[in-house]
mmCIF file of C-alpha atoms and ligand atoms in Angstrom:
data_model
loop_
_atom_site.group_PDB
_atom_site.id
_atom_site.type_symbol
_atom_site.label_atom_id
_atom_site.label_comp_id
_atom_site.label_asym_id
_atom_site.label_seq_id
_atom_site.Cartn_x
_atom_site.Cartn_y
_atom_site.Cartn_z
ATOM 1 C CA MET G 41 -32.849 -6.224 6.024
ATOM 2 C CA ARG G 42 -35.814 -3.301 5.187
ATOM 3 C CA THR G 43 -39.113 -5.258 5.010
ATOM 4 C CA PRO G 44 -40.729 -4.370 1.506
ATOM 5 C CA PHE G 45 -43.528 -2.255 1.609
ATOM 6 C CA VAL G 46 -46.058 -1.639 -0.867
ATOM 7 C CA ALA G 47 -49.256 0.645 -0.224
ATOM 8 C CA GLY G 48 -52.127 1.415 -2.198
ATOM 9 C CA ASN G 49 -53.578 4.907 -2.620
ATOM 10 C CA TRP G 50 -57.083 4.970 -3.402
ATOM 11 C CA LYS G 51 -57.496 8.923 -3.651
ATOM 12 C CA MET G 52 -60.863 10.051 -3.951
ATOM 13 C CA TYR G 53 -62.463 6.548 -5.124
ATOM 14 C CA LYS G 54 -64.592 4.108 -3.791
ATOM 15 C CA THR G 55 -67.972 4.800 -1.896
ATOM 16 C CA VAL G 56 -68.498 2.403 0.895
ATOM 17 C CA ALA G 57 -70.324 -0.465 -1.025
ATOM 18 C CA GLU G 58 -67.460 -0.225 -3.467
ATOM 19 C CA ALA G 59 -64.581 -0.270 -0.968
ATOM 20 C CA ARG G 60 -66.381 -3.796 0.882
ATOM 21 C CA HIS G 61 -66.358 -5.199 -2.691
ATOM 22 C CA LEU G 62 -62.819 -4.217 -3.515
ATOM 23 C CA ILE G 63 -61.443 -5.240 -0.110
ATOM 24 C CA SER G 64 -63.185 -8.756 -0.594
ATOM 25 C CA GLU G 65 -61.567 -9.106 -3.658
ATOM 26 C CA LEU G 66 -58.312 -8.055 -2.326
ATOM 27 C CA VAL G 67 -58.219 -9.951 0.947
ATOM 28 C CA PRO G 68 -57.399 -13.657 -0.447
ATOM 29 C CA GLY G 69 -54.996 -12.611 -2.901
ATOM 30 C CA LEU G 70 -52.919 -10.342 -0.611
ATOM 31 C CA GLN G 71 -53.024 -12.956 2.638
ATOM 32 C CA SER G 72 -51.401 -15.685 0.662
ATOM 33 C CA ILE G 73 -48.149 -13.036 0.078
ATOM 34 C CA ALA G 74 -45.395 -13.051 2.659
ATOM 35 C CA GLY G 75 -42.535 -11.293 2.997
ATOM 36 C CA VAL G 76 -44.071 -7.676 2.117
ATOM 37 C CA GLN G 77 -45.885 -5.507 4.292
ATOM 38 C CA LYS G 78 -49.279 -4.476 2.504
ATOM 39 C CA VAL G 79 -51.226 -1.276 3.210
ATOM 40 C CA ILE G 80 -54.301 0.087 1.461
ATOM 41 C CA CYS G 81 -55.320 3.745 2.099
ATOM 42 C CA PRO G 82 -58.839 4.374 1.101
ATOM 43 C CA PRO G 83 -60.904 7.740 1.865
ATOM 44 C CA PHE G 84 -61.715 8.392 5.223
ATOM 45 C CA THR G 85 -65.576 7.503 4.759
ATOM 46 C CA ASP G 86 -64.012 3.824 4.011
ATOM 47 C CA LEU G 87 -62.103 3.365 6.935
ATOM 48 C CA LEU G 88 -64.551 1.862 9.595
ATOM 49 C CA ALA G 89 -65.908 -0.644 6.983
ATOM 50 C CA ALA G 90 -62.482 -1.396 5.929
ATOM 51 C CA ALA G 91 -61.020 -1.814 9.222
ATOM 52 C CA ALA G 92 -63.497 -4.581 10.076
ATOM 53 C CA LEU G 93 -62.873 -6.277 6.919
ATOM 54 C CA LEU G 94 -59.186 -6.495 7.551
ATOM 55 C CA GLU G 95 -59.434 -7.642 11.309
ATOM 56 C CA GLY G 96 -57.529 -10.848 11.595
ATOM 57 C CA THR G 97 -55.733 -9.974 8.399
ATOM 58 C CA ASP G 98 -52.201 -9.478 8.024
ATOM 59 C CA ILE G 99 -53.214 -6.131 5.777
ATOM 60 C CA GLY G 100 -52.608 -2.584 7.236
ATOM 61 C CA LEU G 101 -55.047 0.025 6.921
ATOM 62 C CA GLY G 102 -54.095 3.798 6.387
ATOM 63 C CA ALA G 103 -55.727 7.389 5.592
ATOM 64 C CA GLN G 104 -54.918 9.471 3.140
ATOM 65 C CA ASN G 105 -54.360 12.859 5.209
ATOM 66 C CA LEU G 106 -55.060 14.131 9.073
ATOM 67 C CA PHE G 107 -55.391 17.534 10.693
ATOM 68 C CA TRP G 108 -52.526 17.918 13.720
ATOM 69 C CA GLU G 109 -54.734 18.941 16.268
ATOM 70 C CA PRO G 110 -56.163 15.857 18.321
ATOM 71 C CA SER G 111 -59.614 17.971 18.909
ATOM 72 C CA GLY G 112 -61.504 20.778 18.509
ATOM 73 C CA ALA G 113 -63.385 23.472 16.444
ATOM 74 C CA TYR G 114 -62.144 22.513 13.230
ATOM 75 C CA THR G 115 -65.122 22.090 11.102
ATOM 76 C CA GLY G 116 -64.212 19.456 8.327
ATOM 77 C CA GLU G 117 -61.133 17.835 9.879
ATOM 78 C CA ILE G 118 -60.159 14.589 11.086
ATOM 79 C CA SER G 119 -57.863 14.298 13.825
ATOM 80 C CA PRO G 120 -54.774 11.801 14.554
ATOM 81 C CA LEU G 121 -57.003 10.761 17.892
ATOM 82 C CA MET G 122 -59.645 9.454 15.336
ATOM 83 C CA LEU G 123 -57.333 7.764 12.883
ATOM 84 C CA ALA G 124 -55.367 5.748 15.645
ATOM 85 C CA GLU G 125 -58.540 3.839 16.288
ATOM 86 C CA LEU G 126 -58.927 2.815 12.897
ATOM 87 C CA CYS G 127 -55.862 2.639 10.805
ATOM 88 C CA GLN G 128 -51.939 2.452 11.606
ATOM 89 C CA TYR G 129 -50.787 4.531 8.536
ATOM 90 C CA VAL G 130 -51.579 8.004 6.799
ATOM 91 C CA ILE G 131 -50.132 9.333 3.829
ATOM 92 C CA ILE G 132 -49.139 13.272 4.394
ATOM 93 C CA GLY G 133 -47.646 15.481 2.176
ATOM 94 C CA HIS G 134 -49.013 13.951 -1.476
ATOM 95 C CA SER G 135 -48.428 16.290 -4.223
ATOM 96 C CA GLU G 136 -52.417 16.593 -4.820
ATOM 97 C CA ARG G 137 -52.662 17.912 -1.501
ATOM 98 C CA ARG G 138 -49.675 20.584 -1.938
ATOM 99 C CA GLN G 139 -51.217 21.424 -5.616
ATOM 100 C CA TYR G 140 -54.671 21.659 -4.638
ATOM 101 C CA PHE G 141 -54.976 22.176 -0.923
ATOM 102 C CA GLY G 142 -51.850 24.203 0.083
ATOM 103 C CA GLU G 143 -50.009 22.024 2.102
ATOM 104 C CA THR G 144 -46.656 23.249 2.654
ATOM 105 C CA ASP G 145 -43.155 21.616 3.988
ATOM 106 C CA GLU G 146 -44.663 23.428 7.343
ATOM 107 C CA THR G 147 -47.855 22.151 7.344
ATOM 108 C CA VAL G 148 -46.369 18.363 6.630
ATOM 109 C CA ASN G 149 -43.976 18.839 9.550
ATOM 110 C CA ARG G 150 -47.210 19.564 11.702
ATOM 111 C CA LYS G 151 -49.466 16.722 10.366
ATOM 112 C CA VAL G 152 -45.962 13.990 10.746
ATOM 113 C CA GLN G 153 -45.121 15.248 14.004
ATOM 114 C CA ALA G 154 -48.750 14.673 14.937
ATOM 115 C CA ALA G 155 -49.257 11.733 13.509
ATOM 116 C CA LEU G 156 -45.850 9.944 15.503
ATOM 117 C CA SER G 157 -47.214 11.307 18.638
ATOM 118 C CA HIS G 158 -50.393 9.341 18.264
ATOM 119 C CA GLY G 159 -48.542 5.859 17.287
ATOM 120 C CA LEU G 160 -49.157 6.269 13.353
ATOM 121 C CA THR G 161 -46.596 5.771 10.851
ATOM 122 C CA PRO G 162 -46.980 8.362 8.305
ATOM 123 C CA ILE G 163 -46.140 7.863 4.801
ATOM 124 C CA VAL G 164 -44.521 11.501 3.880
ATOM 125 C CA CYS G 165 -44.448 12.245 -0.182
ATOM 126 C CA VAL G 166 -41.752 14.475 -1.811
ATOM 127 C CA GLY G 167 -41.041 14.699 -5.418
ATOM 128 C CA GLU G 168 -40.324 17.634 -7.783
ATOM 129 C CA THR G 169 -42.598 18.790 -10.552
ATOM 130 C CA LEU G 170 -42.305 18.701 -14.003
ATOM 131 C CA GLU G 171 -41.100 22.402 -14.262
ATOM 132 C CA GLU G 172 -38.474 21.690 -11.510
ATOM 133 C CA TYR G 173 -37.594 18.234 -13.127
ATOM 134 C CA GLU G 174 -36.676 19.989 -16.524
ATOM 135 C CA ALA G 175 -35.069 22.867 -14.444
ATOM 136 C CA ASN G 176 -32.647 20.448 -12.983
ATOM 137 C CA VAL G 177 -33.588 20.974 -9.526
ATOM 138 C CA THR G 178 -35.060 17.470 -8.253
ATOM 139 C CA ALA G 179 -31.780 17.546 -5.815
ATOM 140 C CA ASP G 180 -32.615 21.034 -4.124
ATOM 141 C CA VAL G 181 -36.523 20.539 -4.212
ATOM 142 C CA VAL G 182 -36.673 17.173 -2.633
ATOM 143 C CA SER G 183 -33.701 17.620 -0.091
ATOM 144 C CA ARG G 184 -35.566 20.627 0.985
ATOM 145 C CA GLN G 185 -39.033 18.698 1.305
ATOM 146 C CA ILE G 186 -36.935 16.036 3.475
ATOM 147 C CA HIS G 187 -35.183 18.476 5.668
ATOM 148 C CA GLU G 188 -38.330 20.826 6.321
ATOM 149 C CA GLY G 189 -40.832 17.975 6.369
ATOM 150 C CA LEU G 190 -39.155 16.500 8.971
ATOM 151 C CA ALA G 191 -37.454 18.894 11.072
ATOM 152 C CA GLY G 192 -37.543 18.324 14.752
ATOM 153 C CA LEU G 193 -38.357 15.122 14.287
ATOM 154 C CA SER G 194 -37.807 12.222 17.090
ATOM 155 C CA LEU G 195 -38.202 8.477 15.776
ATOM 156 C CA GLY G 196 -37.294 6.413 19.306
ATOM 157 C CA GLU G 197 -34.797 4.177 19.583
ATOM 158 C CA ASP G 198 -36.185 0.905 17.708
ATOM 159 C CA GLN G 199 -33.496 1.460 14.484
ATOM 160 C CA VAL G 200 -35.470 -1.767 12.859
ATOM 161 C CA ASN G 201 -39.147 -0.906 13.042
ATOM 162 C CA MET G 202 -38.844 2.911 11.836
ATOM 163 C CA PRO G 203 -42.259 4.583 12.778
ATOM 164 C CA LEU G 204 -41.703 6.508 9.153
ATOM 165 C CA ILE G 205 -42.011 5.878 5.699
ATOM 166 C CA ILE G 206 -41.037 8.164 2.699
ATOM 167 C CA ALA G 207 -42.335 7.857 -0.749
ATOM 168 C CA TYR G 208 -40.485 9.556 -3.465
ATOM 169 C CA GLU G 209 -43.129 10.603 -6.168
ATOM 170 C CA PRO G 210 -41.910 12.529 -9.237
ATOM 171 C CA VAL G 211 -45.304 14.571 -9.903
ATOM 172 C CA TRP G 212 -44.670 14.299 -13.561
ATOM 173 C CA ALA G 213 -44.894 10.187 -13.032
ATOM 174 C CA ILE G 214 -48.374 10.514 -11.406
ATOM 175 C CA GLY G 215 -51.427 9.212 -13.190
ATOM 176 C CA THR G 216 -49.322 9.827 -16.376
ATOM 177 C CA GLY G 217 -48.379 6.347 -17.601
ATOM 178 C CA ARG G 218 -44.898 7.930 -17.716
ATOM 179 C CA ALA G 219 -43.270 6.251 -14.755
ATOM 180 C CA ALA G 220 -39.421 7.145 -13.884
ATOM 181 C CA THR G 221 -36.759 5.284 -15.136
ATOM 182 C CA ALA G 222 -36.086 2.778 -12.297
ATOM 183 C CA ASP G 223 -32.367 3.571 -11.956
ATOM 184 C CA GLY G 224 -33.402 7.340 -11.968
ATOM 185 C CA ALA G 225 -35.383 6.787 -9.145
ATOM 186 C CA ASN G 226 -33.197 4.933 -7.089
ATOM 187 C CA ALA G 227 -30.327 7.563 -7.731
ATOM 188 C CA VAL G 228 -32.817 10.109 -6.366
ATOM 189 C CA VAL G 229 -33.540 7.853 -3.472
ATOM 190 C CA ALA G 230 -29.519 6.796 -2.360
ATOM 191 C CA ASP G 231 -28.366 10.233 -3.123
ATOM 192 C CA ILE G 232 -30.738 12.851 -2.244
ATOM 193 C CA ILE G 233 -33.533 11.358 -0.146
ATOM 194 C CA ARG G 234 -30.925 8.936 2.295
ATOM 195 C CA THR G 235 -28.644 11.493 2.443
ATOM 196 C CA ALA G 236 -31.216 13.980 3.953
ATOM 197 C CA LEU G 237 -32.173 11.654 6.382
ATOM 198 C CA ALA G 238 -28.667 10.678 7.307
ATOM 199 C CA ASP G 239 -28.463 14.431 8.062
ATOM 200 C CA LEU G 240 -31.307 14.727 10.097
ATOM 201 C CA PHE G 241 -31.445 11.526 11.877
ATOM 202 C CA GLY G 242 -28.038 9.598 11.142
ATOM 203 C CA ASP G 243 -26.827 7.043 8.910
ATOM 204 C CA GLU G 244 -27.825 3.784 10.720
ATOM 205 C CA ALA G 245 -31.675 5.399 10.679
ATOM 206 C CA ALA G 246 -31.128 6.795 7.204
ATOM 207 C CA GLN G 247 -30.480 2.907 6.074
ATOM 208 C CA ALA G 248 -33.316 1.544 8.367
ATOM 209 C CA ILE G 249 -36.109 3.757 6.841
ATOM 210 C CA ARG G 250 -38.363 2.366 3.870
ATOM 211 C CA VAL G 251 -38.295 4.394 0.862
ATOM 212 C CA LEU G 252 -40.790 3.621 -1.987
ATOM 213 C CA TYR G 253 -41.370 4.755 -5.326
ATOM 214 C CA GLY G 254 -44.767 6.177 -6.929
ATOM 215 C CA GLY G 255 -45.892 7.182 -10.249
ATOM 216 C CA SER G 256 -47.490 5.148 -12.579
ATOM 217 C CA VAL G 257 -46.561 1.665 -10.861
ATOM 218 C CA LYS G 258 -48.217 -1.224 -12.761
ATOM 219 C CA PRO G 259 -47.811 -5.090 -12.728
ATOM 220 C CA GLU G 260 -45.200 -4.588 -15.867
ATOM 221 C CA ASN G 261 -42.874 -2.084 -14.349
ATOM 222 C CA ALA G 262 -43.061 -2.576 -10.774
ATOM 223 C CA ARG G 263 -40.396 -5.603 -10.504
ATOM 224 C CA GLU G 264 -37.904 -3.077 -12.353
ATOM 225 C CA PHE G 265 -38.350 -0.732 -9.294
ATOM 226 C CA PHE G 266 -37.912 -3.522 -6.558
ATOM 227 C CA GLN G 267 -34.951 -4.808 -7.880
ATOM 228 C CA GLN G 268 -33.059 -1.459 -7.215
ATOM 229 C CA PRO G 269 -31.256 -1.373 -4.038
ATOM 230 C CA ASP G 270 -32.506 1.898 -2.513
ATOM 231 C CA ILE G 271 -36.097 1.412 -3.199
ATOM 232 C CA ASP G 272 -38.048 -0.641 -0.666
ATOM 233 C CA GLY G 273 -41.519 -0.701 -2.662
ATOM 234 C CA ALA G 274 -44.542 1.624 -3.771
ATOM 235 C CA LEU G 275 -47.021 3.724 -3.298
ATOM 236 C CA VAL G 276 -49.554 2.781 -6.247
ATOM 237 C CA GLY G 277 -52.269 4.996 -7.130
ATOM 238 C CA GLY G 278 -54.672 4.007 -10.145
ATOM 239 C CA ALA G 279 -53.498 0.368 -10.009
ATOM 240 C CA SER G 280 -54.055 -0.004 -6.316
ATOM 241 C CA LEU G 281 -58.065 0.188 -7.544
ATOM 242 C CA LYS G 282 -58.136 -2.952 -9.331
ATOM 243 C CA ALA G 283 -57.445 -6.182 -7.163
ATOM 244 C CA ASP G 284 -55.598 -8.351 -10.007
ATOM 245 C CA GLN G 285 -53.089 -5.332 -10.504
ATOM 246 C CA PHE G 286 -52.583 -4.604 -7.023
ATOM 247 C CA ILE G 287 -52.086 -8.486 -5.933
ATOM 248 C CA ALA G 288 -49.680 -8.789 -8.939
ATOM 249 C CA ILE G 289 -47.790 -5.645 -7.755
ATOM 250 C CA VAL G 290 -47.553 -7.055 -4.273
ATOM 251 C CA GLN G 291 -46.161 -9.996 -5.392
ATOM 252 C CA ALA G 292 -43.627 -8.783 -7.521
ATOM 253 C CA ALA G 293 -42.441 -7.218 -3.717
ATOM 254 C CA VAL G 294 -41.753 -10.695 -2.728
ATOM 255 C CA PRO G 295 -37.525 -10.650 -1.831
HETATM 256 P P1 13P A 546 -50.320 6.438 -10.164
HETATM 257 O O1 13P A 546 -49.686 5.378 -9.763
HETATM 258 O O2 13P A 546 -52.027 6.592 -10.395
HETATM 259 O O3 13P A 546 -49.537 7.458 -10.979
HETATM 260 O O4 13P A 546 -50.569 7.499 -8.576
HETATM 261 C C1 13P A 546 -49.151 7.486 -7.760
HETATM 262 C C2 13P A 546 -49.533 7.939 -6.798
HETATM 263 O O5 13P A 546 -50.110 9.267 -6.448
HETATM 264 C C3 13P A 546 -49.782 7.498 -5.348
HETATM 265 O O6 13P A 546 -49.740 8.505 -4.061
#
């Protein structure tokens, strides 16, 4: 019912030359995998080259952030209008942006609205920190991130191709090698994220929106996550920088 979706978040890695090299390694392997939507999200500076290299392939392209205004005197920022020329997706509200760059549920909301209004599909990241996890407040935190980050959105009429993807990334699992358990992550997605999505958009939409898991996904553990009924794919960090590993993770998502 929901097509599996695997995205690579390259974070602040890969110069243009390095990106060209990695994409040339990725394309042949990824192209031959059907039944999974695959997307790479390199740094802004790689997008133009990446878009050219991916033309004519079935591999999507995404950015890692945007500003909400379409244009203006905002030195250093990149607008949804600019991104829409180059890519189809944009990651919004990653925990590293929340931690280091002052992103809040309110700025996430403005960015999501801006992305949607320019035809970009947002990949909205939510997840609790280690302190929140240990204090047992995951449900409150993740539910608030969904309700406030996605408040007031209109997703349109098409309930099949929902232009919104959620990534559940527990902060304590990112880059640590300590992934969540597959059934633990599935429980958060099923009981907290889809419930909050149903409050906002109704049951049908809540079942149609893809929800990914992110945090130390590797070829060795990917299948366990993908076998969970409410997890529809992955947002992959470190392992998306190695062609063989990313291809193996995408392969594991084939239904
Ligand atoms: P790692 O896969 O490196 O843990 O990163 C996950 C992540 O932050 C993806 O957005």
